CSV table of C-alpha atoms in Angstrom, one decimal:
chain,number,residue,atom,x,y,z
L,1,UNK,CA,159.8,172.9,240.8
L,2,UNK,CA,158.0,170.1,243.2
L,3,UNK,CA,160.4,168.6,244.7
L,4,UNK,CA,160.4,166.3,248.1
L,5,UNK,CA,161.0,168.3,251.7
L,6,UNK,CA,159.2,171.4,250.6
L,7,UNK,CA,158.0,172.5,253.9
L,8,UNK,CA,155.5,175.2,255.0
L,9,UNK,CA,154.7,176.4,258.7
L,10,UNK,CA,151.3,178.3,259.3
L,11,UNK,CA,150.4,179.6,262.9
L,12,UNK,CA,147.2,181.0,264.7
L,13,UNK,CA,146.7,182.4,268.0
L,14,UNK,CA,143.6,180.2,269.0
L,15,UNK,CA,140.8,182.2,269.3
L,16,UNK,CA,136.9,181.6,270.5
L,17,UNK,CA,135.6,181.1,266.9
L,18,UNK,CA,138.3,177.9,267.0
L,19,UNK,CA,137.2,175.9,269.4
L,20,UNK,CA,135.2,172.8,270.1
L,21,UNK,CA,132.3,174.4,271.4
L,22,UNK,CA,132.4,177.2,268.7
L,23,UNK,CA,132.8,174.8,265.4
L,24,UNK,CA,130.2,172.4,266.9
L,25,UNK,CA,132.9,169.4,267.5
L,26,UNK,CA,132.6,169.0,270.8
L,27,UNK,CA,131.6,171.2,274.2
L,28,UNK,CA,135.0,172.4,275.5
L,29,UNK,CA,136.5,175.7,275.2
L,30,UNK,CA,139.7,174.1,273.7
L,31,UNK,CA,141.3,174.4,270.1
L,32,UNK,CA,139.2,171.8,268.2
L,33,UNK,CA,140.3,168.9,266.1
L,34,UNK,CA,138.7,170.2,262.7
L,35,UNK,CA,140.5,173.9,263.1
L,36,UNK,CA,143.8,171.9,263.6
L,37,UNK,CA,143.3,169.8,260.8
L,38,UNK,CA,142.9,172.7,259.0
L,39,UNK,CA,146.1,174.4,260.1
L,40,UNK,CA,148.0,171.8,258.9
L,41,UNK,CA,145.9,171.6,255.2
L,42,UNK,CA,146.6,175.2,255.1
L,43,UNK,CA,150.3,174.4,255.8
L,44,UNK,CA,150.7,171.7,253.3
L,45,UNK,CA,148.8,174.1,250.3
L,46,UNK,CA,151.3,177.0,250.9
L,47,UNK,CA,154.2,174.4,250.8
L,48,UNK,CA,154.1,173.8,247.2
L,49,UNK,CA,151.8,176.4,245.5
L,50,UNK,CA,154.4,178.3,244.4
L,51,UNK,CA,156.4,175.3,242.5
L,52,UNK,CA,153.1,174.6,240.4
L,53,UNK,CA,152.4,174.5,236.7
L,54,UNK,CA,150.2,177.8,236.2
L,55,UNK,CA,146.7,177.8,236.3
L,56,UNK,CA,147.1,174.8,238.7
L,57,UNK,CA,146.4,174.4,242.7
L,58,UNK,CA,146.2,171.7,245.3
L,59,UNK,CA,142.9,170.3,246.8
L,60,UNK,CA,142.8,167.9,249.8
L,61,UNK,CA,142.3,164.5,249.6
L,62,UNK,CA,142.9,162.7,252.4
L,63,UNK,CA,143.9,163.7,256.0
L,64,UNK,CA,145.0,161.4,259.0
L,65,UNK,CA,146.1,163.4,262.3
L,66,UNK,CA,145.9,162.6,265.9
L,67,UNK,CA,145.1,165.3,268.2
L,68,UNK,CA,146.7,164.5,271.1
L,69,UNK,CA,146.8,167.3,273.7
L,70,UNK,CA,144.2,169.9,274.3
L,71,UNK,CA,145.2,173.4,273.6
L,72,UNK,CA,143.6,176.7,275.3
L,73,UNK,CA,142.3,180.1,273.9
L,74,UNK,CA,145.3,182.7,274.0
L,75,UNK,CA,147.7,179.6,272.9
L,76,UNK,CA,150.1,180.1,269.7
L,77,UNK,CA,150.0,177.0,267.6
L,78,UNK,CA,152.4,176.3,264.6
L,79,UNK,CA,151.3,173.6,261.9
L,80,UNK,CA,154.1,172.0,259.5
L,81,UNK,CA,153.7,170.2,256.6
L,82,UNK,CA,156.7,168.9,255.0
L,83,UNK,CA,156.3,167.1,251.6
L,84,UNK,CA,157.6,163.1,251.4
L,85,UNK,CA,156.5,162.0,248.4
L,86,UNK,CA,155.3,162.7,244.7
L,87,UNK,CA,153.2,160.5,242.8
L,88,UNK,CA,152.2,162.0,239.4
L,89,UNK,CA,149.3,164.5,240.9
L,90,UNK,CA,149.4,163.0,244.1
L,91,UNK,CA,151.4,164.7,246.8
L,92,UNK,CA,151.9,163.2,250.4
L,93,UNK,CA,153.1,165.0,253.7
L,94,UNK,CA,153.6,164.5,256.8
L,95,UNK,CA,152.2,166.7,258.9
L,96,UNK,CA,152.8,168.3,262.8
L,97,UNK,CA,151.1,171.1,265.1
L,98,UNK,CA,153.1,172.1,267.8
L,99,UNK,CA,152.2,174.6,270.9
L,100,UNK,CA,154.4,177.7,271.4
L,101,UNK,CA,156.0,175.6,274.1
L,102,UNK,CA,157.4,173.0,272.0
L,103,UNK,CA,154.5,170.5,272.8
L,104,UNK,CA,153.3,168.7,270.2
L,105,UNK,CA,149.4,168.3,269.6
L,106,UNK,CA,149.0,166.5,266.8
L,107,UNK,CA,150.4,164.9,263.8
L,108,UNK,CA,149.8,162.6,260.8
L,109,UNK,CA,149.3,162.5,256.9
L,110,UNK,CA,147.9,164.4,254.3
L,111,UNK,CA,147.5,163.4,250.7
L,112,UNK,CA,146.9,166.7,248.3
L,113,UNK,CA,146.4,166.3,244.8
L,114,UNK,CA,147.3,168.8,242.0
L,115,UNK,CA,144.4,170.2,239.8
L,116,UNK,CA,143.8,172.4,236.6
L,117,UNK,CA,142.0,175.0,238.5
L,118,UNK,CA,139.8,176.3,235.6
L,119,UNK,CA,139.1,172.2,234.7
L,120,UNK,CA,138.3,171.5,238.2
L,121,UNK,CA,135.6,174.1,238.4
L,122,UNK,CA,133.9,173.4,235.4
L,123,UNK,CA,133.4,170.3,237.0
L,124,UNK,CA,130.8,171.3,239.6
């Protein structure tokens, strides 16, 4: 059952493929902002996945995050999403990315929509 407070934490170890250089979002070998956003979206998706009706999934609609601190290759990053509000098909999350030493490296909000998988794919 979908309810406020559902949460999940996803984790990565920053690799070369996660850097701003590799993703083309910058020219330094540090965690790329788009990669951090992907981690946070994944946490939100997983937080509610088992509580959705059969045949449903969620898709990202909007993400608003601040990337606060640089993170080197090899660092462990955890991204946590907590469901804060449910408005029909709209799911609103607070998201936060934290480095293994407890340093907050990013935070913000994320909106996901509940969709019927089959109908969504038919619209392509």
